[in-house]
Short mmCIF file of C-alpha atoms and ligand atoms in Angstrom, two decimals:
data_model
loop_
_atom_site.label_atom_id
_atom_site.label_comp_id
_atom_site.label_asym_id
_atom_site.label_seq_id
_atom_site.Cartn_x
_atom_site.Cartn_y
_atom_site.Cartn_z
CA UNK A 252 10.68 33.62 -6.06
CA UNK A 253 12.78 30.67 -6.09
CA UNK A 254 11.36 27.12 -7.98
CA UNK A 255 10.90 24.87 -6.22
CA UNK A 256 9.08 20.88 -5.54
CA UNK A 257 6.15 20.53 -7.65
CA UNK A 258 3.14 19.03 -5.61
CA UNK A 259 1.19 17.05 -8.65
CA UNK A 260 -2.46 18.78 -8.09
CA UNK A 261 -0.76 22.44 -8.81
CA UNK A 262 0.30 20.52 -12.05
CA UNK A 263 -2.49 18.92 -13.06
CA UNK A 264 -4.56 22.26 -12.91
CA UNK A 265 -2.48 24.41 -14.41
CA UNK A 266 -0.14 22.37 -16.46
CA UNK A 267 2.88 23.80 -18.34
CA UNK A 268 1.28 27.61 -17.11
CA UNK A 269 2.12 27.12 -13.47
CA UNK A 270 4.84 29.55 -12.60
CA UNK A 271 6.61 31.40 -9.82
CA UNK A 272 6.23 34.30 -10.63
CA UNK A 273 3.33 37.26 -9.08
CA UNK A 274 2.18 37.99 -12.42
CA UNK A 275 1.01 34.60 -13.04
CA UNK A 276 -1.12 34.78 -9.79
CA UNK A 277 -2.13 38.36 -11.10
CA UNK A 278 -3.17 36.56 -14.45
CA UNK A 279 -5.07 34.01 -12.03
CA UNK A 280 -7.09 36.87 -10.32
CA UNK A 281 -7.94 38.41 -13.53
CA UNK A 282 -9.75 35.25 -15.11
CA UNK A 283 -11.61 34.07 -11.86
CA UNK A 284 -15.29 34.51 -12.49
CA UNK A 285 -15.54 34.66 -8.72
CA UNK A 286 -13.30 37.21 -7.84
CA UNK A 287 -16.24 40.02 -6.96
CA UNK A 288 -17.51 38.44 -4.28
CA UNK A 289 -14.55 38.92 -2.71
CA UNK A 290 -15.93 43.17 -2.32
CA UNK A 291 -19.05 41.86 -0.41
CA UNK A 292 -16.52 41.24 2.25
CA UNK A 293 -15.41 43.48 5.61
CA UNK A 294 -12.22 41.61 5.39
CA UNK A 295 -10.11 42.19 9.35
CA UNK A 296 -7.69 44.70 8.23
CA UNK A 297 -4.57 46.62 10.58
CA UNK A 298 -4.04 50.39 9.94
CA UNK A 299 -6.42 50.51 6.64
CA UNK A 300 -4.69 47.49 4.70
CA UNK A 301 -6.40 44.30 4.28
CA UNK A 302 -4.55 41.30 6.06
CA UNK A 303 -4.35 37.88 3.87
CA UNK A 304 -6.90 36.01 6.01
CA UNK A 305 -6.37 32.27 5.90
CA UNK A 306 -8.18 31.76 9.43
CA UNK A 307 -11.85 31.48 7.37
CA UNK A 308 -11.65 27.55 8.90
CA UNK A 309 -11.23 28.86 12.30
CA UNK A 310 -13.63 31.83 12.08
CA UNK A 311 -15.20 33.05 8.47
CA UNK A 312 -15.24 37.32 7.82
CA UNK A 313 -17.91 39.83 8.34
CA UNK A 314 -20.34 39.59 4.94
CA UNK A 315 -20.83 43.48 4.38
CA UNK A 316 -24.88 42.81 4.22
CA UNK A 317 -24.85 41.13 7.24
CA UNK A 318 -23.69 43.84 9.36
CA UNK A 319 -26.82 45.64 7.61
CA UNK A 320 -28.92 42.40 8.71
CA UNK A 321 -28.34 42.39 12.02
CA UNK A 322 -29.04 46.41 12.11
CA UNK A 323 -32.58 45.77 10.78
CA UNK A 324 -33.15 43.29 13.28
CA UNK A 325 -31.58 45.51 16.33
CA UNK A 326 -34.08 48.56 14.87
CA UNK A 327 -37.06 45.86 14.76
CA UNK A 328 -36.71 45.36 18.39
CA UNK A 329 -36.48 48.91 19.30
CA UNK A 330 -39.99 49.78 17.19
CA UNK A 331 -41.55 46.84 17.46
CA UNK A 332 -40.51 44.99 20.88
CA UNK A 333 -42.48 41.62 21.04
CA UNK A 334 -44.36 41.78 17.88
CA UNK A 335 -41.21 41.80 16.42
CA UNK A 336 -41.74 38.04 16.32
CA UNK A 337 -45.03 37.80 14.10
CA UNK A 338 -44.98 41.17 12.86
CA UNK A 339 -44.32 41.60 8.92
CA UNK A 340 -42.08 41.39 6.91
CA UNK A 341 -40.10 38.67 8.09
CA UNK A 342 -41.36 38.03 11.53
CA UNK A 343 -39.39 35.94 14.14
CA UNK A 344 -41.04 33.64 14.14
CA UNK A 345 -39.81 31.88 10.99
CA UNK A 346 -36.53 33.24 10.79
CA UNK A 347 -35.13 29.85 10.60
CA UNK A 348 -37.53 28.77 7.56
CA UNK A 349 -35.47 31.56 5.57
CA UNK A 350 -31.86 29.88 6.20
CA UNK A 351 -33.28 26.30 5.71
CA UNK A 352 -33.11 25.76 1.63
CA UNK A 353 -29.96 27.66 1.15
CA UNK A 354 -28.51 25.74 3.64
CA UNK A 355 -29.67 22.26 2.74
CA UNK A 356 -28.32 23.14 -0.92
CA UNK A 357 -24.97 23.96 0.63
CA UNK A 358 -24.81 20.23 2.38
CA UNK A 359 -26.72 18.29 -0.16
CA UNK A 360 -30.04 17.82 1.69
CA UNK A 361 -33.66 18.54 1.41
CA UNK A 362 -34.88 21.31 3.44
CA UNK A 363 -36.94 19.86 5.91
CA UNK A 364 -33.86 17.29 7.04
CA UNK A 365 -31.89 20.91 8.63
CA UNK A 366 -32.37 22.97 10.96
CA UNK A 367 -30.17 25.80 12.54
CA UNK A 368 -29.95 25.58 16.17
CA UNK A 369 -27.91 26.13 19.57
CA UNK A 370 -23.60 25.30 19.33
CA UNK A 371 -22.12 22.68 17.75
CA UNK A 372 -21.60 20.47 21.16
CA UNK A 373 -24.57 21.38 22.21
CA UNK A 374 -26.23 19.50 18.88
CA UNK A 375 -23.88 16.74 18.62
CA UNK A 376 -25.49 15.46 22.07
CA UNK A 377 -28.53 16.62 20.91
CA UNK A 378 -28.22 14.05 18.21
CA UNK A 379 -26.36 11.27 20.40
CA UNK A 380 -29.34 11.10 22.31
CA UNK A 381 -31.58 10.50 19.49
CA UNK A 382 -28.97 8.25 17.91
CA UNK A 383 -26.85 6.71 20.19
CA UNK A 384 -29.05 3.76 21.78
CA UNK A 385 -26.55 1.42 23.17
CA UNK A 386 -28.10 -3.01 23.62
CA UNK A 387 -26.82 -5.97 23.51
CA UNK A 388 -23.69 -6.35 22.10
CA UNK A 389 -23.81 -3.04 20.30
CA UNK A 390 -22.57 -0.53 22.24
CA UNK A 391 -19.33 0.70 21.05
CA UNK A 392 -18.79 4.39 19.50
CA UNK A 393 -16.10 4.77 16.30
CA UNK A 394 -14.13 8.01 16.16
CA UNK A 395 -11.16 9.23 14.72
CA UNK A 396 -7.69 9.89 16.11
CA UNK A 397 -6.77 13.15 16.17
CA UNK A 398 -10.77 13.98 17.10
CA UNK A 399 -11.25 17.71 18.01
CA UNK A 400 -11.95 17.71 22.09
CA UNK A 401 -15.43 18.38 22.18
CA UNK A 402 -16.41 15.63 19.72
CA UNK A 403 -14.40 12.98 22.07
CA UNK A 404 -15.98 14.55 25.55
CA UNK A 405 -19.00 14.36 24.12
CA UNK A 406 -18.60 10.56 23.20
CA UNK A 407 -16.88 10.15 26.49
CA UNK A 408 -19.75 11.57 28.48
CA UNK A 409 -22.52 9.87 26.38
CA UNK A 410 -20.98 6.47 27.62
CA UNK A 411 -20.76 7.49 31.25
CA UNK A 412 -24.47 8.74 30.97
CA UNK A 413 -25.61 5.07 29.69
CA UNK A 414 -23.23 3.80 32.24
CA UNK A 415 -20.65 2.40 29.81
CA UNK A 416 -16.59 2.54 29.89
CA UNK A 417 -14.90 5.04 27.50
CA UNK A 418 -11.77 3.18 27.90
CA UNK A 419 -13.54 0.43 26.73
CA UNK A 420 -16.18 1.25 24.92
CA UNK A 421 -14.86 3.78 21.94
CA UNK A 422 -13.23 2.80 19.25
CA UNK A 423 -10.29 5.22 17.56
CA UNK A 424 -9.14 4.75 14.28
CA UNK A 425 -6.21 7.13 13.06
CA UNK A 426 -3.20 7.23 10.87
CA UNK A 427 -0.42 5.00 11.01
CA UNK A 428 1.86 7.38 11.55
CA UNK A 429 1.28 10.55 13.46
CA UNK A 430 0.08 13.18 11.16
CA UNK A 431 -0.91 11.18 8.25
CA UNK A 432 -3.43 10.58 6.48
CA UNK A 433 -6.43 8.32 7.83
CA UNK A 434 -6.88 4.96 5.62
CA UNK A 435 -11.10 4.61 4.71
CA UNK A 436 -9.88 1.37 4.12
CA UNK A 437 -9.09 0.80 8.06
CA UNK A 438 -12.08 2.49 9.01
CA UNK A 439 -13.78 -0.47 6.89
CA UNK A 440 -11.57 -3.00 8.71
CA UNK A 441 -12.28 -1.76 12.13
CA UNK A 442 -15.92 -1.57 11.32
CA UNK A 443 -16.05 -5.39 9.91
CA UNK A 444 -13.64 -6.56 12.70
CA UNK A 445 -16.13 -4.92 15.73
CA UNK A 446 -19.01 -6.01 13.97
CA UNK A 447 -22.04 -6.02 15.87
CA UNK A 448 -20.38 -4.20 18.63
CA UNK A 449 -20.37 -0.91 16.88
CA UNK A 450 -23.59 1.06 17.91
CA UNK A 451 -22.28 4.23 16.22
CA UNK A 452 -19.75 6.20 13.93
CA UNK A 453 -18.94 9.84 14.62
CA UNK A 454 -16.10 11.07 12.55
CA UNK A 455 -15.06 14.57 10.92
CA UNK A 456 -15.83 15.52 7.47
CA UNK A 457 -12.34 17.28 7.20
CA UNK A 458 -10.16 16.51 10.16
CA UNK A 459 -9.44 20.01 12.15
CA UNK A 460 -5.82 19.07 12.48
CA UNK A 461 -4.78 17.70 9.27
CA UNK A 462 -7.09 19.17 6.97
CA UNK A 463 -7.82 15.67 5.61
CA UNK A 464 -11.03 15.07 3.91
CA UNK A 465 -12.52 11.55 4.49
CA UNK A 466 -14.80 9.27 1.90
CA UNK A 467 -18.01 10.40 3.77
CA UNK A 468 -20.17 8.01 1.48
CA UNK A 469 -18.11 4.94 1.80
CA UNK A 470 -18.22 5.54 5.15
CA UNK A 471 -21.63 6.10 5.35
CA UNK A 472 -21.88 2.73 3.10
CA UNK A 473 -19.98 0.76 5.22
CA UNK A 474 -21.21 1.94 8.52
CA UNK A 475 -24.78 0.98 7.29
CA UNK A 476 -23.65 -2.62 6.51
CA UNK A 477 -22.29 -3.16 9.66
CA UNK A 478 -25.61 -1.67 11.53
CA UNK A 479 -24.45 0.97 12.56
CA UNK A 480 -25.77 4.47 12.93
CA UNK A 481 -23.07 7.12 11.01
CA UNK A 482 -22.47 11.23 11.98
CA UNK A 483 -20.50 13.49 11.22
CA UNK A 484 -19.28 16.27 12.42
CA UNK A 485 -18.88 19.11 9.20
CA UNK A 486 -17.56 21.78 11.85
CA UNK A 487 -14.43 22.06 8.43
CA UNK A 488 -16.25 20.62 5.70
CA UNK A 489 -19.68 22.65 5.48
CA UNK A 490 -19.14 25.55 3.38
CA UNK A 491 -15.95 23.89 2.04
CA UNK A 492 -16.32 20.99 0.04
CA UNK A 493 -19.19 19.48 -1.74
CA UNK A 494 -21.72 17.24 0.19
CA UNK A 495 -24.52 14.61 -0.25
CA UNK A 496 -25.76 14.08 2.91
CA UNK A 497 -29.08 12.80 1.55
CA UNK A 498 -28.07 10.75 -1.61
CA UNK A 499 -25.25 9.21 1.11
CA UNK A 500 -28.20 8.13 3.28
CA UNK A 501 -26.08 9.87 6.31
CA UNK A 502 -28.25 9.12 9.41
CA UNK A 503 -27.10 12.57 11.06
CA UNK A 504 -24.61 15.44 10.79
CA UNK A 505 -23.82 18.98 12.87
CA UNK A 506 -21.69 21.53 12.34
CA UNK A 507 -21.25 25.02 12.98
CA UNK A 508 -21.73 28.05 10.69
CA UNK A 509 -19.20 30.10 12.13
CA UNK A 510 -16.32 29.02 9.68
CA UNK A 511 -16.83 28.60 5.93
CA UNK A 512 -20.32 29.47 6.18
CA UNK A 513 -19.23 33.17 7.92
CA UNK A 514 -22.11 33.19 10.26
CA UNK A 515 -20.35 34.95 12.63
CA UNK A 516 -18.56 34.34 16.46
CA UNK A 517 -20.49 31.55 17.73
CA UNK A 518 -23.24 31.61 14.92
CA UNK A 519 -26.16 28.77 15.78
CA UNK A 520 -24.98 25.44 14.54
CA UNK A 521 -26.86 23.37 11.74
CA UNK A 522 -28.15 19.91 12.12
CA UNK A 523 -28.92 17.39 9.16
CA UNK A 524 -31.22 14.26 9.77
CA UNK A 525 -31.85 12.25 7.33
CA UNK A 526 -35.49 11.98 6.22
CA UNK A 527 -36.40 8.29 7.00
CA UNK A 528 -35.86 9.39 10.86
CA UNK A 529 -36.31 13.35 10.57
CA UNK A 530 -39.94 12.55 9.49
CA UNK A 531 -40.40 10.21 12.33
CA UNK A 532 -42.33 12.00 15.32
CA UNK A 533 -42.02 9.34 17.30
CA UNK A 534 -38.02 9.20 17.42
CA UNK A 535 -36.90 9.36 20.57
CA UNK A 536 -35.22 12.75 21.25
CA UNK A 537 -34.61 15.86 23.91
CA UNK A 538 -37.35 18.39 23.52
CA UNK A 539 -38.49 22.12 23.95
CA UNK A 540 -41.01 24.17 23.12
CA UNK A 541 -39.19 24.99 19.63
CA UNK A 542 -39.42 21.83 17.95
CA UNK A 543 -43.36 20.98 18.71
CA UNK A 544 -45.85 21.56 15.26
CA UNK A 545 -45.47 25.66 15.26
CA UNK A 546 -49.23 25.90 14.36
CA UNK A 547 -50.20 24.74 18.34
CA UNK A 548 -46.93 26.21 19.90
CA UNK A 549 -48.70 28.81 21.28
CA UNK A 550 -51.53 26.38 22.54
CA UNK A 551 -49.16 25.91 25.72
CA UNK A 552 -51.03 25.03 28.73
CA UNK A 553 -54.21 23.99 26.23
CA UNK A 554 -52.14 21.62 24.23
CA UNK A 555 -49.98 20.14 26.85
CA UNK A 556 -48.36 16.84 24.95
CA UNK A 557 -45.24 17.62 22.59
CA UNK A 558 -45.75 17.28 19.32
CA UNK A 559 -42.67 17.12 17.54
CA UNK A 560 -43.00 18.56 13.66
CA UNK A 561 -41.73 15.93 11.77
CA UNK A 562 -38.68 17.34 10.11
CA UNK A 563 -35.31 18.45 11.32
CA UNK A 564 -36.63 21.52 13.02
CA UNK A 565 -38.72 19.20 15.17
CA UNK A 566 -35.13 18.80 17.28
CA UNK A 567 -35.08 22.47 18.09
CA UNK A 568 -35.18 23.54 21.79
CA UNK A 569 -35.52 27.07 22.11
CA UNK A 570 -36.96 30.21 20.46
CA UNK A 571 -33.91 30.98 17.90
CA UNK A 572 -31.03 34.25 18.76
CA UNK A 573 -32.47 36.34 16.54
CA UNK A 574 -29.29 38.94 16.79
CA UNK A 575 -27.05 36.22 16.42
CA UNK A 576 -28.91 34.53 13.28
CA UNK A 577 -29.27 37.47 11.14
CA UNK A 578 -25.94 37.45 9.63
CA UNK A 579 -26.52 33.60 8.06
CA UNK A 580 -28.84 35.00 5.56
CA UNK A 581 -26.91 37.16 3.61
CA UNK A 582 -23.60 34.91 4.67
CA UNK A 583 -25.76 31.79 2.83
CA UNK A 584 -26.82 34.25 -0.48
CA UNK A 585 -23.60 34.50 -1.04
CA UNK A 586 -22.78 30.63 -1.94
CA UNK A 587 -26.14 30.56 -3.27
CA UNK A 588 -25.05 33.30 -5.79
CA UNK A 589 -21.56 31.43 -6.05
CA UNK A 590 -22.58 28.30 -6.25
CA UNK A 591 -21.32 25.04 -3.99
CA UNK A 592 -19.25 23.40 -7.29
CA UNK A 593 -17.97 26.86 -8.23
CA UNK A 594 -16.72 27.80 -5.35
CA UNK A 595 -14.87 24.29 -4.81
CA UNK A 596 -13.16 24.51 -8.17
CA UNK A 597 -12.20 27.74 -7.10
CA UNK A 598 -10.58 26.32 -3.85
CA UNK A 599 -9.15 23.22 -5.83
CA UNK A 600 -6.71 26.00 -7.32
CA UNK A 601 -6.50 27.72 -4.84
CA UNK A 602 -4.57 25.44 -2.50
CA UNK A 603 -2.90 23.69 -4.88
CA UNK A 604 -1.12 27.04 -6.03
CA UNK A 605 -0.18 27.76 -2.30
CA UNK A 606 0.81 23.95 -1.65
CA UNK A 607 3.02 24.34 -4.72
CA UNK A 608 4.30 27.82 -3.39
CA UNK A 609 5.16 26.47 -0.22
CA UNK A 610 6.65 22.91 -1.48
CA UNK A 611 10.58 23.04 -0.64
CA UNK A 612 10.40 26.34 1.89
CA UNK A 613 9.43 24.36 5.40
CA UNK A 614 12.69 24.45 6.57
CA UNK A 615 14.46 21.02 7.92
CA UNK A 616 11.54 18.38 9.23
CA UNK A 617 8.81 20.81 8.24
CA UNK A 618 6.01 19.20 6.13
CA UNK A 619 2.27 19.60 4.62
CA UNK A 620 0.52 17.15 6.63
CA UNK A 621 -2.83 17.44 4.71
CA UNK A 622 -3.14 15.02 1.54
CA UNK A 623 -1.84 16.05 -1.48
CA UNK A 624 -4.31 14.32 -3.61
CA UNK A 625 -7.20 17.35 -3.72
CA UNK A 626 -9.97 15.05 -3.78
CA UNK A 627 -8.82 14.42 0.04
CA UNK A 628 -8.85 17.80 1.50
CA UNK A 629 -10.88 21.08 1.57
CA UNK A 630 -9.40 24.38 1.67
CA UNK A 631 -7.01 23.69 4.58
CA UNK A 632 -3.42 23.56 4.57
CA UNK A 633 -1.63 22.32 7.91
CA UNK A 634 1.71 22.42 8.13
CA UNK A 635 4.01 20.51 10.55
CA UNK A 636 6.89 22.65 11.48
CA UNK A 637 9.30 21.06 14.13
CA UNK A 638 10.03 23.15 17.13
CA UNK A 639 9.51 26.44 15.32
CA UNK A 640 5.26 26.40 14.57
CA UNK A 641 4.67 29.45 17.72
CA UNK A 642 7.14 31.33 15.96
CA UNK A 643 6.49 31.07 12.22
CA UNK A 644 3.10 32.12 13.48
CA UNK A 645 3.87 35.09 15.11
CA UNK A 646 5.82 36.61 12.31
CA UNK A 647 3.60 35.65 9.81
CA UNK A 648 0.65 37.26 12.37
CA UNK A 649 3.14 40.22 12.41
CA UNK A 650 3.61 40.58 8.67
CA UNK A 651 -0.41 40.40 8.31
CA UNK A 652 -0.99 37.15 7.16
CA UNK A 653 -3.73 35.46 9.38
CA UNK A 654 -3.36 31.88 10.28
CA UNK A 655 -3.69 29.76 13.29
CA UNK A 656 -1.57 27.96 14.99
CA UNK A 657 -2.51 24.63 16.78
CA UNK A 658 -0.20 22.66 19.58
CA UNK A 659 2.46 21.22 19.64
CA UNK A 660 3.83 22.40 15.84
CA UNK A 661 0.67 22.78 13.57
CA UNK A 662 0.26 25.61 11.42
CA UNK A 663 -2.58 26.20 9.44
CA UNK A 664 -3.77 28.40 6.40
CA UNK A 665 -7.15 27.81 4.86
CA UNK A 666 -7.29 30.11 1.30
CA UNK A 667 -11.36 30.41 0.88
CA UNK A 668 -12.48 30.45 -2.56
CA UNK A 669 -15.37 33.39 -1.38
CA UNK A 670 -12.69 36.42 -0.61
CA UNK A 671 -9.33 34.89 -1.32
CA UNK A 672 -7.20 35.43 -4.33
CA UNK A 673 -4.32 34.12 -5.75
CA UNK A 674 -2.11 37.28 -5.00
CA UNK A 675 -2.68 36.32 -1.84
CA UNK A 676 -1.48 33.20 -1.74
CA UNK A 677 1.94 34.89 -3.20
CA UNK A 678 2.31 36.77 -0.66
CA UNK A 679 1.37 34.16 2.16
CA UNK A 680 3.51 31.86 0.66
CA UNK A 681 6.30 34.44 0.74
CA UNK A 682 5.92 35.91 3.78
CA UNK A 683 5.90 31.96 4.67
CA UNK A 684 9.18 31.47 3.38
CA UNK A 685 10.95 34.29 5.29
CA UNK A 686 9.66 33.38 8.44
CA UNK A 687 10.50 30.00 8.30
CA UNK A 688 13.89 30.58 7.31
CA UNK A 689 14.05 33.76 10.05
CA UNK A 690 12.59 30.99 12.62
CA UNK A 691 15.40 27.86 11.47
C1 LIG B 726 -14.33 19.80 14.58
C2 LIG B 726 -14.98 20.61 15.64
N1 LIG B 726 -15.87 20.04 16.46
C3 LIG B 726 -16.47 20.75 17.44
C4 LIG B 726 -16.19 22.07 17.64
C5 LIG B 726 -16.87 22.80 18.77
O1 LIG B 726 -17.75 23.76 18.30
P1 LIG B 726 -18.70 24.61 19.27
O2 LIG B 726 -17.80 25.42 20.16
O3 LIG B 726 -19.47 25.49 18.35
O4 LIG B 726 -19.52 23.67 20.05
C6 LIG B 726 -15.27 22.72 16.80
C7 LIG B 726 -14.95 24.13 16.99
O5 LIG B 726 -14.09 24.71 16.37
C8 LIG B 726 -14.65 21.96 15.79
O6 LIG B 726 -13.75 22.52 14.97
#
């Protein structure tokens, strides 16, 4: 492989080592403590070979034990029918209890302030309705620019429900310059200069487009001095870089479990709510059934008033999918038995050895928009290629390396630290290479 540009974070974690060559990502493999878990995997494969699946930030692989999970669950309906959901061991009815430490360890909460619920949308209004409480002056929403379209039609239609302008009444802050990074520092400025208009701040962890990973707690921090009530959506950052949603004093967060987490297509989403408000009872919110105190659920028409449990869970709806949330379990074992800091020193490498491998073959105008400073990304790579994104796509698609491709000339490859090795990101970067230059 030729040499090429030498992106600083490749250098700084592997020093005078760092080499071209596949035997140095062989040498990689053979040291990484992690590399087993990689066998726990039913990675998407074409005619009996693996493919080099980089689309774990779009939708995570098939855990092998959770194909086994959702079995036992299917045969627990056929024998047991109804009493499926109290029967022993692990009735329905607390299937969400078992999800709701390893979870909170993977976003740097205490159990009782998640819960694992409906979509992703569907919680984000959940939690603007709780949150979002537009008077007075302070009525304004912050978000980012690019923000992924749900997040923004949610915002949109939030405002139009409280009668309010979008045009108006959001606020965008984005990069300077289309593609680049976002400044924290303007976020601060835009927060100080709105003031006590600013009712509430809902950003991405790790932008879906640029793979950019914000400041979440001087965010948080200056959200809070400004009075305003901070979410954020973790859709690309749960599962992928380390969080401290308590300790940051975030008011709320959702995201979906679908991507790093590998919950599966359209897993149930998580929710995080801060203590001092998941604790309150009284906080205003959208109810069901799900959420009142589980010991008088089943009072129904002898118990009539909602009583909310006061944690997370308390902002649950509806009796949980049980098909559709058996595969979290074994999906979250696995980054218990990896191991949130692990796993991100893992993907540190990781990307840095395919951001170096890639450095110099993008072709005329082609670019890594993501940061190159690793402490301001996750996993994700995106790539800006000019006029010739569809195409690099398609032949990498073709020569079984799996990443997406987002309008109008976004690429992106996500290496996860669970199943991905460094082999891999040879041969990506490779296969990269030649279909770029096939493509210019
Ligand atoms: C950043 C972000 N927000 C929101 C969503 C919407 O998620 P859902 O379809 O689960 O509601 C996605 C989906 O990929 C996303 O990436």
């Amino acid at each position: 492989m030729e040499v090429r540009l030498t992106p600083d974070a490749a250098q700084d974690l592997f020093g005078s080592a760092l080499s071209p060559d596949r035997g140095f990502a062989q040498t990689l493999d053979a040291s990484d403590a992690l590399a087993g878990l990689r066998d726990r995997f039913e990675l998407p494969c074409r005619e009996g070979v693996d493919l080099i699946y980089l689309a774990g930030n779009s939708l995570g692989p098939l855990p092998t034990e959770s194909r086994h999970a959702v079995e036992r669950e299917v045969q627990r309906w056929a024998s047991l029918g109804v009493d499926g959901w109290f029967e022993n061991p692990l009735p329905w009815y607390e299937i969400d209890e078992r999800f709701l430490a390893p979870l909170a360890r993977v976003v740097g909460a205490e159990p009782r302030e998640v819960a694992v619920m409906n979509g992703l949308t569907v919680n984000l209004h959940l939690m603007l309705a709780s949150f979002y409480r537009p008077s007075g002056r302070r009525r304004r929403i912050l978000i980012e620019r690019p923000c992924f379209p749900s997040d923004r039609f949610v915002v949109e239609t939030h405002l139009r429900w409280h009668g309010l302008d979008p045009a108006s009444a959001i606020l965008e802050v984005g990069p300077h310059d289309d593609g680049g990074p976002t400044d924290e520092a303007d976020i601060e400025a835009a927060l100080e200069g709105a003031g006590d208009e600013i009712a509430l701040v809902l950003l991405g962890g790790v932008n879906f487009l640029t793979g950019q990973l914000l400041d979440l707690h001087r965010i948080a921090t200056a959200a809070r001095e400004c009075g305003a009530v901070v979410g954020f959506d973790l859709a690309h950052a749960t599962g992928n870089v380390p969080l401290r949603l308590h300790d940051w004093e975030v008011d709320f967060a959702a995201w979906c479990n679908y991507k790093y987490v590998n919950g599966g297509p359209g897993a149930p989403g998580g929710i995080f709510i801060h203590e001092r408000h998941a604790t309150d009872s009284r906080l205003g919110r959208l109810g069901g059934w799900w959420g009142n105190d589980p010991a008088t659920r089943f009072r129904m028409q002898l118990d009539p008033d909602f009583a909310p449990r006061a944690d997370a869970a308390g902002w649950q709806l509806s009796c949980p999918p049980i098909l559709a949330m058996a595969p979290l379990g074994p999906a979250l074992a696995l980054f218990e038995e990896a191991g949130m800091d692990r796993l991100r020193a893992k993907s540190l490498r990781l990307t840095a050895y395919l951001e170096w491998l890639l450095a110099g073959s993008l072709g005329e105008g082609g670019e890594i928009v993501t940061p190159r400073d690793s402490e301001r990304r996750g996993a994700q790579l995106s790539l800006r290629l000019p006029g010739r994104a569809r195409r690099v796509h398609g032949s990498l698609q073709r020569a079984g390396v799996i990443g997406d491709y987002r309008q109008p000339d976004f690429l992106r490859l996500a290496p996860a630290p669970l199943f991905n090795t460094f082999e891999e990101m040879w041969r990506a970067a490779e296969a990269t290479r030649i279909a770029v230059r096939e493509a210019s």
